[in-house]
CSV table of C-alpha atoms in Angstrom, one decimal:
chain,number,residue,atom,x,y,z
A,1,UNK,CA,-5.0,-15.7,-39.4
A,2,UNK,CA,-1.4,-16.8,-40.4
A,3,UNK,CA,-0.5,-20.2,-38.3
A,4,UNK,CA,0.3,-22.8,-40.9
A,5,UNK,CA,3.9,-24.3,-41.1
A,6,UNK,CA,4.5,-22.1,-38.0
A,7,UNK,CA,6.4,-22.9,-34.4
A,8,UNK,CA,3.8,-25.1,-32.3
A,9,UNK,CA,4.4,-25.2,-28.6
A,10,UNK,CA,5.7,-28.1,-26.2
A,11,UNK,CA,3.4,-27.3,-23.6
A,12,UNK,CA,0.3,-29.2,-24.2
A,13,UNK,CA,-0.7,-32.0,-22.8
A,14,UNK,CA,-2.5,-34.5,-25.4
A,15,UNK,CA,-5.4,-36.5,-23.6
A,16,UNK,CA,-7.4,-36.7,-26.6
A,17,UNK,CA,-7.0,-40.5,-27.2
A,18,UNK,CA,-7.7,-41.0,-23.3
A,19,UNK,CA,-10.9,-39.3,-23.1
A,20,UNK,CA,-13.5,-40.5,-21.4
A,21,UNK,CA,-17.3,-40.2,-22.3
A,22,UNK,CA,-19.5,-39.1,-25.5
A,23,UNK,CA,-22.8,-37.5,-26.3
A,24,UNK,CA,-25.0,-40.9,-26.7
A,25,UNK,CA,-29.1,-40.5,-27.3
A,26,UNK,CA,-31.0,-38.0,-25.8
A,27,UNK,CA,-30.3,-34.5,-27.1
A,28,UNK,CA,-28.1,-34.2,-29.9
A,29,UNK,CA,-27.0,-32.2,-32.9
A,30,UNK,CA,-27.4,-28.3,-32.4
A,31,UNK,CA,-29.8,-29.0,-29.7
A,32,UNK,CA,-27.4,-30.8,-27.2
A,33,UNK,CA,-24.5,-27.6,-28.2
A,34,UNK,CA,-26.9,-25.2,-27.4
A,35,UNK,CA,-27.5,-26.4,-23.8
A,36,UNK,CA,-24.0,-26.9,-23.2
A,37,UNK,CA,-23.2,-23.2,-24.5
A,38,UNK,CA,-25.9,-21.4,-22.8
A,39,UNK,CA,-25.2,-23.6,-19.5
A,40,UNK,CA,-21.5,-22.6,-19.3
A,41,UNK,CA,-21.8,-19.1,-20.1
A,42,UNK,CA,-24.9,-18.6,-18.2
A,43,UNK,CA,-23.2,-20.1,-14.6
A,44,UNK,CA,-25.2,-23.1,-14.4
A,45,UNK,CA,-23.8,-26.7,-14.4
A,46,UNK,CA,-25.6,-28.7,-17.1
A,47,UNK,CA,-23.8,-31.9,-16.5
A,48,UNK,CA,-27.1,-33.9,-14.8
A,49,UNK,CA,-29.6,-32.8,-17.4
A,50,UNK,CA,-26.9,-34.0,-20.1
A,51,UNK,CA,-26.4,-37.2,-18.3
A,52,UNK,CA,-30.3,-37.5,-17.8
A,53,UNK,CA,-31.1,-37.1,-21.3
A,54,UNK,CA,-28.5,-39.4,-22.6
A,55,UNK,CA,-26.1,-36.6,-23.6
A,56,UNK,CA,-23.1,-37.4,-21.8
A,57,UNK,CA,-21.4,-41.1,-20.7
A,58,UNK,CA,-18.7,-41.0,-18.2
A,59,UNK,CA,-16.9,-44.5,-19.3
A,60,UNK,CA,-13.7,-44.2,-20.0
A,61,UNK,CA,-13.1,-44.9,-23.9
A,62,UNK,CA,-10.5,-45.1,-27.1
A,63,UNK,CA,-11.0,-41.6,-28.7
A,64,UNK,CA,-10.7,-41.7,-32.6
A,65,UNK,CA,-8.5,-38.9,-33.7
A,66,UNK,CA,-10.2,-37.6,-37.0
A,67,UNK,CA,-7.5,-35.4,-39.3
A,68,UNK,CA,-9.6,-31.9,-38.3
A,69,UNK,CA,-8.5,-33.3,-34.5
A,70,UNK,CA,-5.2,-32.9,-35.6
A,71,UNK,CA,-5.3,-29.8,-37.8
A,72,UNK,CA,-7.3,-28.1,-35.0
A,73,UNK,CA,-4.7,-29.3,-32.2
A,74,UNK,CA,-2.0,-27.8,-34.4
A,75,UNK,CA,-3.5,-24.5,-34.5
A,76,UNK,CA,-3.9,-24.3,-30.9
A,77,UNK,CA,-0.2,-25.1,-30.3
A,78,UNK,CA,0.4,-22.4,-32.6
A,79,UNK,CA,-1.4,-19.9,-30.8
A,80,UNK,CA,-0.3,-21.3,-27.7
A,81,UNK,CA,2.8,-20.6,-28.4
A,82,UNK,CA,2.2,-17.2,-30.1
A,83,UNK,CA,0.9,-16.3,-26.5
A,84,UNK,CA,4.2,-17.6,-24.8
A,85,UNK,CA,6.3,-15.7,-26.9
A,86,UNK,CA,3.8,-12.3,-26.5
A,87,UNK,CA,3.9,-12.4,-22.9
A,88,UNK,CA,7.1,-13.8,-21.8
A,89,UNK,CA,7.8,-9.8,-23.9
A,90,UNK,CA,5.4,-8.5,-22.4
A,91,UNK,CA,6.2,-9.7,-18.7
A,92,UNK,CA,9.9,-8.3,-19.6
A,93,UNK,CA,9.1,-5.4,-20.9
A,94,UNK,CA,6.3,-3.9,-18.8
A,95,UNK,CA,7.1,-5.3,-15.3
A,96,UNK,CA,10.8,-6.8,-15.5
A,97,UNK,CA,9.7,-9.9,-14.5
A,98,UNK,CA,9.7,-13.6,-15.8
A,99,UNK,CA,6.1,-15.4,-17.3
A,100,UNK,CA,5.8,-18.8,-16.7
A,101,UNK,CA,3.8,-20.5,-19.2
A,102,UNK,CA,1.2,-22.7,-18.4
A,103,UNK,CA,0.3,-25.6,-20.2
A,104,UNK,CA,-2.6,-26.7,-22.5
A,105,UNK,CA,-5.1,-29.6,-21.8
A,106,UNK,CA,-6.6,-31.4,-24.8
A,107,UNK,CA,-9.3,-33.8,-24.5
A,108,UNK,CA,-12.3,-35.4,-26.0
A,109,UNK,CA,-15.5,-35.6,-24.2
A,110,UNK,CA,-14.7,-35.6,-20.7
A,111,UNK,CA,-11.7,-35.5,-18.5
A,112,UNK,CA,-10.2,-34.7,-15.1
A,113,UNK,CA,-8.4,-31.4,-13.5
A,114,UNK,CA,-8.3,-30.1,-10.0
A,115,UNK,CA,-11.2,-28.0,-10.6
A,116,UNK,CA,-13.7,-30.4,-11.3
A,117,UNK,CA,-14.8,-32.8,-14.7
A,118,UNK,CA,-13.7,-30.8,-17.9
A,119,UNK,CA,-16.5,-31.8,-20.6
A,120,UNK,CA,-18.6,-30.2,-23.1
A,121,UNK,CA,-20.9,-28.6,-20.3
A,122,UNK,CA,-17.9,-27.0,-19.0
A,123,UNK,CA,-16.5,-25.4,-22.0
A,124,UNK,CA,-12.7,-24.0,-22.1
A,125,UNK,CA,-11.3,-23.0,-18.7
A,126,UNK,CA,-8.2,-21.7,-16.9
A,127,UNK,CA,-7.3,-24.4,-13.9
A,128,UNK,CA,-5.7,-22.2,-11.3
A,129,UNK,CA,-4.8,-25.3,-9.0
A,130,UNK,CA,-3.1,-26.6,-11.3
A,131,UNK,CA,-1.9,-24.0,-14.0
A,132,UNK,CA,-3.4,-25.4,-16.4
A,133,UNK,CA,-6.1,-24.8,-20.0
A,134,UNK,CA,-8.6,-27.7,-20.7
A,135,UNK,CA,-9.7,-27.2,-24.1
A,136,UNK,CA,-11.5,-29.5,-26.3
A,137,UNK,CA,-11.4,-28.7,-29.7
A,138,UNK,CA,-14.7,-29.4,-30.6
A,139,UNK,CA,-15.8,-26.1,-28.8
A,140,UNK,CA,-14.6,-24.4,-32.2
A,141,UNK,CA,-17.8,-26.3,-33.6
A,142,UNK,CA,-19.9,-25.1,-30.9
A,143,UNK,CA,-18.9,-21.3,-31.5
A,144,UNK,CA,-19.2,-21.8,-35.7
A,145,UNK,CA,-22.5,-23.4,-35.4
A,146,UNK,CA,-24.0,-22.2,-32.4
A,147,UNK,CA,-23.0,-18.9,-31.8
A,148,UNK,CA,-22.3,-17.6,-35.1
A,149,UNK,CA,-18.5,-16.9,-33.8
A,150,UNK,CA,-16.8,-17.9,-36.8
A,151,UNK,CA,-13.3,-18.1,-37.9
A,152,UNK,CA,-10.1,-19.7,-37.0
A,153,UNK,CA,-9.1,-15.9,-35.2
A,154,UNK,CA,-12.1,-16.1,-33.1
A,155,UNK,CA,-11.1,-19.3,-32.2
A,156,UNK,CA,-7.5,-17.7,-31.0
A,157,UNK,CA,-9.6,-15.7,-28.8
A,158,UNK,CA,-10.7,-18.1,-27.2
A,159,UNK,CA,-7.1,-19.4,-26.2
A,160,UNK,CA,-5.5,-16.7,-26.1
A,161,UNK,CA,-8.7,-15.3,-23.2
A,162,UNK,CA,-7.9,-18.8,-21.0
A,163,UNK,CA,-3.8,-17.9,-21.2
A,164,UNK,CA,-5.3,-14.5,-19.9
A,165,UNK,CA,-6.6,-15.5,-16.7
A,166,UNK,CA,-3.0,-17.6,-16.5
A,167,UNK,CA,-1.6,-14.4,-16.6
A,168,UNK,CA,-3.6,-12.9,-13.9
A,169,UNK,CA,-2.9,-15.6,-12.2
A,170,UNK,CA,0.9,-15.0,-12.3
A,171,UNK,CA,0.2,-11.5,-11.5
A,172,UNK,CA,-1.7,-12.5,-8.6
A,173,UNK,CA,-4.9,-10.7,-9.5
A,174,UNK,CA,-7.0,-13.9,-9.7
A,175,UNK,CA,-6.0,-15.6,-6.6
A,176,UNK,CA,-7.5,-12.1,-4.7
A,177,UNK,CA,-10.2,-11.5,-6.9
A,178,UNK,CA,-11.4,-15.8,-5.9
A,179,UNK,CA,-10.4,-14.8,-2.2
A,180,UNK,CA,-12.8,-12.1,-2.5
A,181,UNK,CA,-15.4,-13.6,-3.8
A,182,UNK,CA,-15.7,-16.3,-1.4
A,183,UNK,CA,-16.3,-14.1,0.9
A,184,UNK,CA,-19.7,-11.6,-0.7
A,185,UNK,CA,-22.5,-12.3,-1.4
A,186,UNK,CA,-23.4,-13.9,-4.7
A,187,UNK,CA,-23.9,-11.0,-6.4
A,188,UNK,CA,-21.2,-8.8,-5.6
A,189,UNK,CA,-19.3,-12.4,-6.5
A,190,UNK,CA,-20.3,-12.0,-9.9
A,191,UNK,CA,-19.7,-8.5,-9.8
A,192,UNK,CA,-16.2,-9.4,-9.4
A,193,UNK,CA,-16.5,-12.0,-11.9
A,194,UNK,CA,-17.2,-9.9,-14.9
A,195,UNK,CA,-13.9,-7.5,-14.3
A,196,UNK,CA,-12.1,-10.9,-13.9
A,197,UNK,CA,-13.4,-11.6,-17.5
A,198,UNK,CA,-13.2,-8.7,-19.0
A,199,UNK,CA,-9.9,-8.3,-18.0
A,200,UNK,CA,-9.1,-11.4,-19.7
A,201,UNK,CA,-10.5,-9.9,-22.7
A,202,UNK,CA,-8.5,-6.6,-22.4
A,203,UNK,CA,-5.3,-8.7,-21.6
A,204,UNK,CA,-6.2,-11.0,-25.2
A,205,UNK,CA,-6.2,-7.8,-26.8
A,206,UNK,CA,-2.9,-7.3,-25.9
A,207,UNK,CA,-1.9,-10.3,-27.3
A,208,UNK,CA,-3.6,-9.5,-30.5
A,209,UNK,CA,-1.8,-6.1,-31.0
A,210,UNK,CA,2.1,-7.8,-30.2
A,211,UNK,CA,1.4,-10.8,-32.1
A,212,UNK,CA,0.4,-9.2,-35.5
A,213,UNK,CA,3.7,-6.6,-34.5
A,214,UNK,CA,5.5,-9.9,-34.0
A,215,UNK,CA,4.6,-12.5,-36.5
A,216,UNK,CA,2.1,-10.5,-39.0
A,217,UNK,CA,-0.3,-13.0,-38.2
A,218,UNK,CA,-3.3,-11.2,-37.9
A,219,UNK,CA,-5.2,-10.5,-41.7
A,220,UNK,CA,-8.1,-8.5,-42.9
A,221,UNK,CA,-11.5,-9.3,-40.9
A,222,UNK,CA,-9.7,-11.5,-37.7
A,223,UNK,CA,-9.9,-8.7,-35.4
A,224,UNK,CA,-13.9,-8.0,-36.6
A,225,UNK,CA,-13.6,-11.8,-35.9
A,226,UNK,CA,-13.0,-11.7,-32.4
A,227,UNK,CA,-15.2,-9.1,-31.8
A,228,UNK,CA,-17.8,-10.6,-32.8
A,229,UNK,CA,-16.5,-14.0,-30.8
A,230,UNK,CA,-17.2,-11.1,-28.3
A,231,UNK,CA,-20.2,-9.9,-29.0
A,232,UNK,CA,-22.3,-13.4,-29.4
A,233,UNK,CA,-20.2,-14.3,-25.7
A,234,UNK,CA,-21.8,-11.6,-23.6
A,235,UNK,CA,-23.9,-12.7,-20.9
A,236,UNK,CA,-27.0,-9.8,-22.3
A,237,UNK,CA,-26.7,-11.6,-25.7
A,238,UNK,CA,-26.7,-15.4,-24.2
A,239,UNK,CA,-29.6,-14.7,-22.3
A,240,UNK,CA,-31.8,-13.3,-24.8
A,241,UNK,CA,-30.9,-16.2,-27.2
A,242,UNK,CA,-31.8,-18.3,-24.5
A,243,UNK,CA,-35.6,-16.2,-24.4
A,244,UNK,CA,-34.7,-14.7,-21.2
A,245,UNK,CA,-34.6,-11.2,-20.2
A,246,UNK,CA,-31.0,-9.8,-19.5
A,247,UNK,CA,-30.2,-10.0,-15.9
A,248,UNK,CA,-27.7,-7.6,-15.2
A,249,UNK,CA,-27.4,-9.1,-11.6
A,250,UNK,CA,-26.6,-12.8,-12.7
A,251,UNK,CA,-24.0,-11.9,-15.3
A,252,UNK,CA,-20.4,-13.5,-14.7
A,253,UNK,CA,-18.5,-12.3,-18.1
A,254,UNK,CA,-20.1,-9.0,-19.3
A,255,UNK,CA,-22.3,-7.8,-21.9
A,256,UNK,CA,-21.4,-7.6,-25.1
A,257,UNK,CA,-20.4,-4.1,-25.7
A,258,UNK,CA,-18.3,-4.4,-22.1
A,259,UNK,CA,-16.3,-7.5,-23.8
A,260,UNK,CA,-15.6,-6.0,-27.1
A,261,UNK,CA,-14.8,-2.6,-25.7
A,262,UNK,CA,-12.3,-4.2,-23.3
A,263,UNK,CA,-10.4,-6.0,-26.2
A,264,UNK,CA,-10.8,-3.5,-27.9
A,265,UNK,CA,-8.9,-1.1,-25.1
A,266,UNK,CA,-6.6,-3.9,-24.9
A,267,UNK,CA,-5.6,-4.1,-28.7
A,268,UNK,CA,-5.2,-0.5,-29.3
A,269,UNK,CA,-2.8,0.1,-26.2
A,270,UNK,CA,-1.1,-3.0,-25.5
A,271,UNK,CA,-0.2,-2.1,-22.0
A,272,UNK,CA,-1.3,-3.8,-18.8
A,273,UNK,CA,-2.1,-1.3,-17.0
A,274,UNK,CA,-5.1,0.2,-19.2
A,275,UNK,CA,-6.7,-3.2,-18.4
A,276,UNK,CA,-6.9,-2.6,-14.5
A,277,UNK,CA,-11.0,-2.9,-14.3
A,278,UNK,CA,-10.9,-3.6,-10.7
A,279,UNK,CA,-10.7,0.2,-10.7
A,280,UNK,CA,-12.3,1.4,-13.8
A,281,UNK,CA,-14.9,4.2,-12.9
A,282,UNK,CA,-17.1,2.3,-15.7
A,283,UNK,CA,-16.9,-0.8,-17.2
């Protein structure tokens, strides 16, 4: 992916030096990523095993920013603003209306937002209270190492899929879909879940197909690069690398083939409404 020496955008929000909390003791290395990736994308809140094996420490603390910090947070305020500049066209073009942008948390370790404690069992999420992405840059590590979702484009996925469910959430489509959902049962919740994500994915594949149109960003392998980011994300795939058997029942984002198909739709027609799965006959 092209980014260097490129427009960065004004809408993040730099915490990283305010962070609070580290991995201390306890589980560490590959081990303590592996719980923290297989507890976010698996629904389940790892926060009090990480805290009862030592992995995280909620004190407040002075964050070294390491040179990677910095090359990492300029890549994400390149994409960021790659993904203003997509959709505000996109929101013009295919529905005469304005996008509002929202703006980009980045912290180290652990920090605050209206939905709860952002940290490394949370992984990166959209805010809807308050419009805003918490990201912390060492999730990059976690998808290289742990997931085999390498590259700096499958890292773009990654941001550009949070901006996603911004987008729905200027569209309105995620404030019904929660509505919903608060009101079924568990499963038919997470029912509801998965077209919310996969959405998301169709909606970053948008955004893949008018940024390389735009900017020429995109080189050979970054879209097999988010496909893959894809394909090791689905909930089928997390569950048997976790030695469980798929449960089609508890799955919140998709399988595999669901998310890469959906990006895949999303890249190849770049129009908003071939990503309506709310009423897809099949996902």
């Amino acid at each position: 992916m092209k980014w260097q020496g490129r427009r960065g955008s004004r809408n993040i929000e730099d915490r990283r030096a305010m962070s609070g909390g580290k991995a201390v003791g306890g589980i560490g290395g590959l081990g303590l990523i592996a719980v923290v990736v297989i507890g976010y994308f698996l629904g389940i809140d790892v926060t009090p095993l990480l805290e009862g094996a030592g992995g995280i420490s909620p004190q407040t603390q002075n964050t070294q920013i390491t040179a990677a910090d910095e090359e990492a947070a300029q890549f994400v305020s390149v994409t960021l603003a790659d993904t203003e500049e997509i959709w505000t066209g996109v929101f013009a073009e295919q529905l005469n209306a304005r996008y509002q942008p929202p703006i980009l948390v980045l912290y180290k370790g652990v920090t605050q937002s209206p939905c709860g404690s952002a940290s490394g069992a949370t992984g990166p999420f959209y805010c809807p209270s308050d419009q805003k992405v918490y990201l912390d840059t060492d999730f990059f590590t976690t998808m290289s190492r742990a997931l085999g979702a390498k590259g700096d484009f499958a890292a773009a996925y990654v941001v550009a899929h949070e901006v996603a469910h911004h987008v729905q959430n200027e569209l309105g489509i995620l404030g019904q879909a929660n509505a919903y959902r608060a009101q079924v049962s568990e499963q038919k919740g997470n029912a509801v879940s998965v077209m919310i994500e996969l959405q998301a994915d169709c909606y970053s594949g948008i955004w893949a197909k008018k940024a390389d149109e735009a900017f020429g960003s995109i080189e050979h392998g970054d879209i097999r690069e988010a496909l893959n980011a894809a394909k090791q994300i689905g909930d089928d795939t997390l569950q048997k690398n976790a030695g469980r058997v798929p449960q089609p029942h508890t799955f919140t984002h998709g399988t595999s083939e669901q998310r890469q198909n959906w990006f895949a739709t999303g890249y190849k027609t770049g129009d908003l409404a071939s990503c309506d799965t709310f009423s897809a006959d099949r996902l």
